Amino acid sequence: MEFFVVSLLNGSIYGLLLFMVSAGLTLIFGMMGVLNFAHTSFYMVGAYLAYSLQKYTGYWPAIVIAPILVGLIGAFGERYMLRRVHQYGHGHQLLLTFGVSFIITEVIKLFYGNYPVDYRVPEALNFSAFSIFGTNYPFYRLLIGATSLLMFALIYLLLTRTRVGIVVRSAIYKPRMGEALGHNVPMVFMGVFAVGAGLAGLAGAVAGAFYTTNPNMALELGVLVFVVVVVGGLGSLGGAMLSSLIIGLVSSFAVGIDWSLADLFSLVGMGDWARTTGGLLTLKVSSMAATIPFLLMLLVLLIRPSGLMGNRE
C-alpha cells in the first residue's frame, strides 16, 4: 500500500512537471505548426535566470521576471531567426532550433560553468505538507503540481473563452481573413512563440529549485517532452496533460517494480529455465523504467498515429 500511494503521488507530480515543460511546445506546434527542438533550452534558461535573479529580488519576483525574460528571448528568436525559415517546412525549423539549443547550452556553460548551481527551495517553502507512512512529503512538490494545473486552466480559458484566443485561432486557420480584419498575423505568431517559451521558462524557474539546475537539464527532458507531445497528439493541450500523467505514473511505478519475465514463468514452473536462459527473461522492469515511455510511444503510434487526443487530419 505504501509503495502504491507514494508512487501515485510522485508519478502525478512528475507528470504535471512534464506537462509544465511540454505545454509551451504543444501550444507552439498547435498554433504555428513549429517543432521547436530548443524548447527545453528555454526551460533551462528559466531556471538559471531565476537562480540569478533571486539573489537580488528574492524568490517570488524572480519566478515572475524569469519567464518574462525567456518570453522576450523567444520573441526575438521567432522574429529574427525562425520566421526566416518558416516557409521552408519542418526540416529547416528543426535544424535551426537544434543549433539554437546547442548555442544556449554553451552560453550557459560559459557563464555558469559545467556543473550544477546552488539553486534551492527557499526556506519559507521548504517544509512538509503532510506525513505519509512515516515520511514527510515536501510542500514544494505540491506547489509544482498546483502551478501546472493552474497553467493548464489559464491556457485553456485563454484560448477558448477570450477575444485573444479567437484572434489567435483565426490567425492560424484563416490567416488571410485575419489580416483582412486588421490583425497583424506575424505579430500574433511572435506572441504565441513568446508565450510558449515563457511557459517553459516558468517551468524551469519553479522546478529548477527542487530538481537539479545544471547545463544538462535541457537534454535530460528534451526527448521525453517530445514523447509526451507525440503520445498526447501534436497540438492537443488536453492530450499533453493526459500523456504527461500517464508517462509520469508509468515511470514512477516502474522504478519500484523488480519483476521480470522469469518471475512470470515461475508461475507455470518454468522459472529455473528462464533464469538459466537469462537475457531479456531476467531483465527487471525497474531497469527498463527509462525505456518504457518510448515503448509506450511506439505502441500508441502503431494503434493511433495521431496520438491519444490528436487530430486525425
PDB file of C-alpha atoms in Angstrom, residues 93-295:
ATOM      1  CA  GLN A  93      12.825  24.575 -38.352  1.00  0.00           C
ATOM      2  CA  LEU A  94      14.291  21.522 -36.633  1.00  0.00           C
ATOM      3  CA  LEU A  95      17.811  22.241 -37.883  1.00  0.00           C
ATOM      4  CA  LEU A  96      17.631  25.875 -36.784  1.00  0.00           C
ATOM      5  CA  THR A  97      16.207  25.175 -33.325  1.00  0.00           C
ATOM      6  CA  PHE A  98      18.623  22.256 -32.904  1.00  0.00           C
ATOM      7  CA  GLY A  99      21.503  24.657 -33.473  1.00  0.00           C
ATOM      8  CA  VAL A 100      19.968  27.251 -31.143  1.00  0.00           C
ATOM      9  CA  SER A 101      19.710  24.637 -28.375  1.00  0.00           C
ATOM     10  CA  PHE A 102      23.452  23.945 -28.633  1.00  0.00           C
ATOM     11  CA  ILE A 103      24.259  27.661 -28.576  1.00  0.00           C
ATOM     12  CA  ILE A 104      22.125  28.205 -25.458  1.00  0.00           C
ATOM     13  CA  THR A 105      23.792  25.267 -23.703  1.00  0.00           C
ATOM     14  CA  GLU A 106      27.280  26.559 -24.475  1.00  0.00           C
ATOM     15  CA  VAL A 107      26.378  30.085 -23.342  1.00  0.00           C
ATOM     16  CA  ILE A 108      25.059  28.666 -20.055  1.00  0.00           C
ATOM     17  CA  LYS A 109      28.322  26.755 -19.567  1.00  0.00           C
ATOM     18  CA  LEU A 110      30.311  29.885 -20.398  1.00  0.00           C
ATOM     19  CA  PHE A 111      28.634  31.955 -17.673  1.00  0.00           C
ATOM     20  CA  TYR A 112      27.832  29.350 -15.024  1.00  0.00           C
ATOM     21  CA  GLY A 113      30.317  26.575 -15.644  1.00  0.00           C
ATOM     22  CA  ASN A 114      29.797  22.921 -16.470  1.00  0.00           C
ATOM     23  CA  TYR A 115      28.388  21.946 -13.079  1.00  0.00           C
ATOM     24  CA  PRO A 116      25.144  22.356 -11.092  1.00  0.00           C
ATOM     25  CA  VAL A 117      24.408  25.682  -9.417  1.00  0.00           C
ATOM     26  CA  ASP A 118      23.147  26.132  -5.870  1.00  0.00           C
ATOM     27  CA  TYR A 119      19.517  26.935  -6.697  1.00  0.00           C
ATOM     28  CA  ARG A 120      17.454  25.738  -3.743  1.00  0.00           C
ATOM     29  CA  VAL A 121      13.916  25.827  -2.460  1.00  0.00           C
ATOM     30  CA  PRO A 122      13.570  28.957  -0.256  1.00  0.00           C
ATOM     31  CA  GLU A 123      13.382  28.290   3.455  1.00  0.00           C
ATOM     32  CA  ALA A 124       9.849  29.702   3.668  1.00  0.00           C
ATOM     33  CA  LEU A 125       8.629  26.941   1.305  1.00  0.00           C
ATOM     34  CA  ASN A 126      10.931  24.168   2.478  1.00  0.00           C
ATOM     35  CA  PHE A 127       8.564  22.291   4.790  1.00  0.00           C
ATOM     36  CA  SER A 128       6.455  19.146   4.668  1.00  0.00           C
ATOM     37  CA  ALA A 129       2.834  19.336   3.565  1.00  0.00           C
ATOM     38  CA  PHE A 130       1.866  16.136   5.363  1.00  0.00           C
ATOM     39  CA  SER A 131       3.275  12.873   6.651  1.00  0.00           C
ATOM     40  CA  ILE A 132       2.530   9.631   4.848  1.00  0.00           C
ATOM     41  CA  PHE A 133       3.657   6.230   6.131  1.00  0.00           C
ATOM     42  CA  GLY A 134       6.128   7.982   8.407  1.00  0.00           C
ATOM     43  CA  THR A 135       7.666  10.033   5.573  1.00  0.00           C
ATOM     44  CA  ASN A 136       7.312  13.805   5.280  1.00  0.00           C
ATOM     45  CA  TYR A 137       6.058  14.838   1.849  1.00  0.00           C
ATOM     46  CA  PRO A 138       7.559  18.161   0.626  1.00  0.00           C
ATOM     47  CA  PHE A 139       5.143  21.040   0.174  1.00  0.00           C
ATOM     48  CA  TYR A 140       7.165  22.259  -2.811  1.00  0.00           C
ATOM     49  CA  ARG A 141       6.235  19.152  -4.797  1.00  0.00           C
ATOM     50  CA  LEU A 142       2.582  20.048  -4.350  1.00  0.00           C
ATOM     51  CA  LEU A 143       3.383  23.630  -5.384  1.00  0.00           C
ATOM     52  CA  ILE A 144       4.840  22.336  -8.647  1.00  0.00           C
ATOM     53  CA  GLY A 145       1.708  20.300  -9.285  1.00  0.00           C
ATOM     54  CA  ALA A 146      -0.605  23.206  -8.427  1.00  0.00           C
ATOM     55  CA  THR A 147       1.331  25.524 -10.752  1.00  0.00           C
ATOM     56  CA  SER A 148       0.953  23.020 -13.587  1.00  0.00           C
ATOM     57  CA  LEU A 149      -2.808  22.674 -13.062  1.00  0.00           C
ATOM     58  CA  LEU A 150      -3.194  26.457 -12.905  1.00  0.00           C
ATOM     59  CA  MET A 151      -1.191  26.785 -16.112  1.00  0.00           C
ATOM     60  CA  PHE A 152      -3.448  24.267 -17.871  1.00  0.00           C
ATOM     61  CA  ALA A 153      -6.617  26.058 -16.743  1.00  0.00           C
ATOM     62  CA  LEU A 154      -5.386  29.511 -17.755  1.00  0.00           C
ATOM     63  CA  ILE A 155      -4.217  28.409 -21.210  1.00  0.00           C
ATOM     64  CA  TYR A 156      -7.489  26.595 -21.861  1.00  0.00           C
ATOM     65  CA  LEU A 157      -9.597  29.556 -20.775  1.00  0.00           C
ATOM     66  CA  LEU A 158      -7.429  31.994 -22.737  1.00  0.00           C
ATOM     67  CA  LEU A 159      -7.807  30.040 -25.978  1.00  0.00           C
ATOM     68  CA  THR A 160     -11.495  29.185 -25.664  1.00  0.00           C
ATOM     69  CA  ARG A 161     -13.123  31.983 -23.664  1.00  0.00           C
ATOM     70  CA  THR A 162     -11.357  35.224 -24.622  1.00  0.00           C
ATOM     71  CA  ARG A 163     -11.064  37.503 -27.632  1.00  0.00           C
ATOM     72  CA  VAL A 164      -7.307  36.897 -27.664  1.00  0.00           C
ATOM     73  CA  GLY A 165      -7.937  33.187 -28.202  1.00  0.00           C
ATOM     74  CA  ILE A 166     -10.325  33.924 -31.060  1.00  0.00           C
ATOM     75  CA  VAL A 167      -7.761  36.181 -32.743  1.00  0.00           C
ATOM     76  CA  VAL A 168      -5.008  33.578 -32.330  1.00  0.00           C
ATOM     77  CA  ARG A 169      -7.138  30.775 -33.773  1.00  0.00           C
ATOM     78  CA  SER A 170      -8.281  32.926 -36.684  1.00  0.00           C
ATOM     79  CA  ALA A 171      -4.673  33.862 -37.453  1.00  0.00           C
ATOM     80  CA  ILE A 172      -3.752  30.173 -37.526  1.00  0.00           C
ATOM     81  CA  TYR A 173      -6.601  28.700 -39.524  1.00  0.00           C
ATOM     82  CA  LYS A 174      -7.575  31.702 -41.684  1.00  0.00           C
ATOM     83  CA  PRO A 175      -4.521  33.995 -41.827  1.00  0.00           C
ATOM     84  CA  ARG A 176      -5.675  35.970 -44.871  1.00  0.00           C
ATOM     85  CA  MET A 177      -9.069  36.588 -43.327  1.00  0.00           C
ATOM     86  CA  GLY A 178      -7.341  37.639 -40.109  1.00  0.00           C
ATOM     87  CA  GLU A 179      -5.221  40.137 -41.995  1.00  0.00           C
ATOM     88  CA  ALA A 180      -8.305  41.435 -43.824  1.00  0.00           C
ATOM     89  CA  LEU A 181      -9.917  42.087 -40.432  1.00  0.00           C
ATOM     90  CA  GLY A 182      -6.914  44.176 -39.408  1.00  0.00           C
ATOM     91  CA  HIS A 183      -4.949  41.695 -37.312  1.00  0.00           C
ATOM     92  CA  ASN A 184      -1.170  41.555 -37.598  1.00  0.00           C
ATOM     93  CA  VAL A 185      -0.709  37.802 -38.198  1.00  0.00           C
ATOM     94  CA  PRO A 186       3.130  37.782 -37.965  1.00  0.00           C
ATOM     95  CA  MET A 187       2.832  39.614 -34.641  1.00  0.00           C
ATOM     96  CA  VAL A 188       0.331  37.017 -33.432  1.00  0.00           C
ATOM     97  CA  PHE A 189       2.753  34.244 -34.348  1.00  0.00           C
ATOM     98  CA  MET A 190       5.564  36.002 -32.496  1.00  0.00           C
ATOM     99  CA  GLY A 191       3.325  36.428 -29.457  1.00  0.00           C
ATOM    100  CA  VAL A 192       2.361  32.754 -29.442  1.00  0.00           C
ATOM    101  CA  PHE A 193       6.004  31.694 -29.664  1.00  0.00           C
ATOM    102  CA  ALA A 194       6.945  34.105 -26.874  1.00  0.00           C
ATOM    103  CA  VAL A 195       4.190  32.763 -24.622  1.00  0.00           C
ATOM    104  CA  GLY A 196       5.252  29.166 -25.337  1.00  0.00           C
ATOM    105  CA  ALA A 197       8.865  29.985 -24.488  1.00  0.00           C
ATOM    106  CA  GLY A 198       7.750  31.879 -21.382  1.00  0.00           C
ATOM    107  CA  LEU A 199       5.763  28.865 -20.156  1.00  0.00           C
ATOM    108  CA  ALA A 200       8.886  26.731 -20.493  1.00  0.00           C
ATOM    109  CA  GLY A 201      10.810  29.399 -18.589  1.00  0.00           C
ATOM    110  CA  LEU A 202       8.197  29.344 -15.825  1.00  0.00           C
ATOM    111  CA  ALA A 203       8.526  25.563 -15.556  1.00  0.00           C
ATOM    112  CA  GLY A 204      12.293  25.902 -15.218  1.00  0.00           C
ATOM    113  CA  ALA A 205      12.056  28.709 -12.669  1.00  0.00           C
ATOM    114  CA  VAL A 206       9.682  26.712 -10.462  1.00  0.00           C
ATOM    115  CA  ALA A 207      11.097  23.200 -10.888  1.00  0.00           C
ATOM    116  CA  GLY A 208      14.768  24.203 -11.002  1.00  0.00           C
ATOM    117  CA  ALA A 209      14.762  24.956  -7.278  1.00  0.00           C
ATOM    118  CA  PHE A 210      13.597  21.421  -6.450  1.00  0.00           C
ATOM    119  CA  TYR A 211      15.375  19.408  -9.121  1.00  0.00           C
ATOM    120  CA  THR A 212      18.998  19.930 -10.101  1.00  0.00           C
ATOM    121  CA  THR A 213      19.737  23.040 -12.160  1.00  0.00           C
ATOM    122  CA  ASN A 214      22.636  22.104 -14.434  1.00  0.00           C
ATOM    123  CA  PRO A 215      23.692  22.537 -18.092  1.00  0.00           C
ATOM    124  CA  ASN A 216      22.351  19.067 -18.954  1.00  0.00           C
ATOM    125  CA  MET A 217      18.810  19.624 -17.650  1.00  0.00           C
ATOM    126  CA  ALA A 218      17.518  20.521 -21.128  1.00  0.00           C
ATOM    127  CA  LEU A 219      18.957  17.334 -22.582  1.00  0.00           C
ATOM    128  CA  GLU A 220      17.540  15.236 -19.734  1.00  0.00           C
ATOM    129  CA  LEU A 221      13.964  16.292 -20.517  1.00  0.00           C
ATOM    130  CA  GLY A 222      14.334  17.169 -24.197  1.00  0.00           C
ATOM    131  CA  VAL A 223      13.477  13.856 -25.803  1.00  0.00           C
ATOM    132  CA  LEU A 224      10.911  12.945 -23.130  1.00  0.00           C
ATOM    133  CA  VAL A 225       8.969  16.164 -23.764  1.00  0.00           C
ATOM    134  CA  PHE A 226       8.670  15.264 -27.443  1.00  0.00           C
ATOM    135  CA  VAL A 227       7.433  11.816 -26.397  1.00  0.00           C
ATOM    136  CA  VAL A 228       4.737  13.497 -24.292  1.00  0.00           C
ATOM    137  CA  VAL A 229       3.632  15.699 -27.197  1.00  0.00           C
ATOM    138  CA  VAL A 230       3.583  12.820 -29.690  1.00  0.00           C
ATOM    139  CA  VAL A 231       1.702  10.434 -27.391  1.00  0.00           C
ATOM    140  CA  GLY A 232      -0.870  13.072 -26.475  1.00  0.00           C
ATOM    141  CA  GLY A 233      -1.319  14.222 -30.062  1.00  0.00           C
ATOM    142  CA  LEU A 234       0.582  17.042 -31.739  1.00  0.00           C
ATOM    143  CA  GLY A 235      -1.042  20.336 -30.831  1.00  0.00           C
ATOM    144  CA  SER A 236      -3.539  18.907 -28.310  1.00  0.00           C
ATOM    145  CA  LEU A 237      -3.332  20.612 -24.915  1.00  0.00           C
ATOM    146  CA  GLY A 238      -5.610  18.045 -23.277  1.00  0.00           C
ATOM    147  CA  GLY A 239      -3.622  15.244 -24.886  1.00  0.00           C
ATOM    148  CA  ALA A 240      -0.392  16.689 -23.488  1.00  0.00           C
ATOM    149  CA  MET A 241      -1.875  16.711 -19.986  1.00  0.00           C
ATOM    150  CA  LEU A 242      -3.178  13.132 -20.326  1.00  0.00           C
ATOM    151  CA  SER A 243       0.059  11.730 -21.772  1.00  0.00           C
ATOM    152  CA  SER A 244       2.155  13.604 -19.176  1.00  0.00           C
ATOM    153  CA  LEU A 245       0.235  11.998 -16.332  1.00  0.00           C
ATOM    154  CA  ILE A 246       0.376   8.547 -17.955  1.00  0.00           C
ATOM    155  CA  ILE A 247       4.121   8.740 -18.563  1.00  0.00           C
ATOM    156  CA  GLY A 248       4.773  10.173 -15.096  1.00  0.00           C
ATOM    157  CA  LEU A 249       2.789   7.422 -13.384  1.00  0.00           C
ATOM    158  CA  VAL A 250       4.207   4.616 -15.511  1.00  0.00           C
ATOM    159  CA  SER A 251       7.775   5.814 -14.898  1.00  0.00           C
ATOM    160  CA  SER A 252       7.178   6.196 -11.156  1.00  0.00           C
ATOM    161  CA  PHE A 253       5.678   2.740 -10.690  1.00  0.00           C
ATOM    162  CA  ALA A 254       8.212   1.057 -12.985  1.00  0.00           C
ATOM    163  CA  VAL A 255      11.179   2.246 -10.905  1.00  0.00           C
ATOM    164  CA  GLY A 256       9.959   0.268  -7.884  1.00  0.00           C
ATOM    165  CA  ILE A 257       8.995  -2.966  -9.656  1.00  0.00           C
ATOM    166  CA  ASP A 258      11.645  -5.707  -9.542  1.00  0.00           C
ATOM    167  CA  TRP A 259       9.692  -8.249 -11.544  1.00  0.00           C
ATOM    168  CA  SER A 260      10.962  -9.921 -14.672  1.00  0.00           C
ATOM    169  CA  LEU A 261       9.661 -12.389 -17.237  1.00  0.00           C
ATOM    170  CA  ALA A 262      11.387 -15.127 -15.254  1.00  0.00           C
ATOM    171  CA  ASP A 263       9.037 -14.384 -12.353  1.00  0.00           C
ATOM    172  CA  LEU A 264       6.056 -14.856 -14.651  1.00  0.00           C
ATOM    173  CA  PHE A 265       7.453 -18.145 -15.936  1.00  0.00           C
ATOM    174  CA  SER A 266       7.811 -19.247 -12.303  1.00  0.00           C
ATOM    175  CA  LEU A 267       4.032 -19.275 -12.055  1.00  0.00           C
ATOM    176  CA  VAL A 268       3.933 -22.173 -14.526  1.00  0.00           C
ATOM    177  CA  GLY A 269       7.002 -23.964 -13.170  1.00  0.00           C
ATOM    178  CA  MET A 270       9.486 -22.653 -15.762  1.00  0.00           C
ATOM    179  CA  GLY A 271      11.293 -20.135 -13.558  1.00  0.00           C
ATOM    180  CA  ASP A 272      14.582 -22.082 -13.370  1.00  0.00           C
ATOM    181  CA  TRP A 273      14.685 -22.463 -17.152  1.00  0.00           C
ATOM    182  CA  ALA A 274      14.075 -18.722 -17.652  1.00  0.00           C
ATOM    183  CA  ARG A 275      16.788 -17.733 -15.175  1.00  0.00           C
ATOM    184  CA  THR A 276      19.236 -20.160 -16.783  1.00  0.00           C
ATOM    185  CA  THR A 277      18.469 -18.737 -20.216  1.00  0.00           C
ATOM    186  CA  GLY A 278      18.990 -15.189 -18.926  1.00  0.00           C
ATOM    187  CA  GLY A 279      18.944 -12.219 -21.291  1.00  0.00           C
ATOM    188  CA  LEU A 280      15.609 -10.464 -21.624  1.00  0.00           C
ATOM    189  CA  LEU A 281      13.949 -13.102 -19.481  1.00  0.00           C
ATOM    190  CA  THR A 282      15.783 -11.874 -16.366  1.00  0.00           C
ATOM    191  CA  LEU A 283      15.657  -8.162 -17.178  1.00  0.00           C
ATOM    192  CA  LYS A 284      13.748  -6.394 -14.392  1.00  0.00           C
ATOM    193  CA  VAL A 285      11.095  -3.770 -15.034  1.00  0.00           C
ATOM    194  CA  SER A 286      12.953  -1.261 -12.839  1.00  0.00           C
ATOM    195  CA  SER A 287      15.993  -1.407 -15.106  1.00  0.00           C
ATOM    196  CA  MET A 288      13.781  -0.565 -18.095  1.00  0.00           C
ATOM    197  CA  ALA A 289      11.996   2.388 -16.451  1.00  0.00           C
ATOM    198  CA  ALA A 290      13.714   4.954 -18.691  1.00  0.00           C
ATOM    199  CA  THR A 291      12.804   2.965 -21.814  1.00  0.00           C
ATOM    200  CA  ILE A 292       9.121   2.383 -21.054  1.00  0.00           C
ATOM    201  CA  PRO A 293       7.916   5.870 -22.204  1.00  0.00           C
ATOM    202  CA  PHE A 294       9.440   5.223 -25.630  1.00  0.00           C
ATOM    203  CA  LEU A 295       7.813   1.793 -25.801  1.00  0.00           C
TER     204      LEU A 295
END
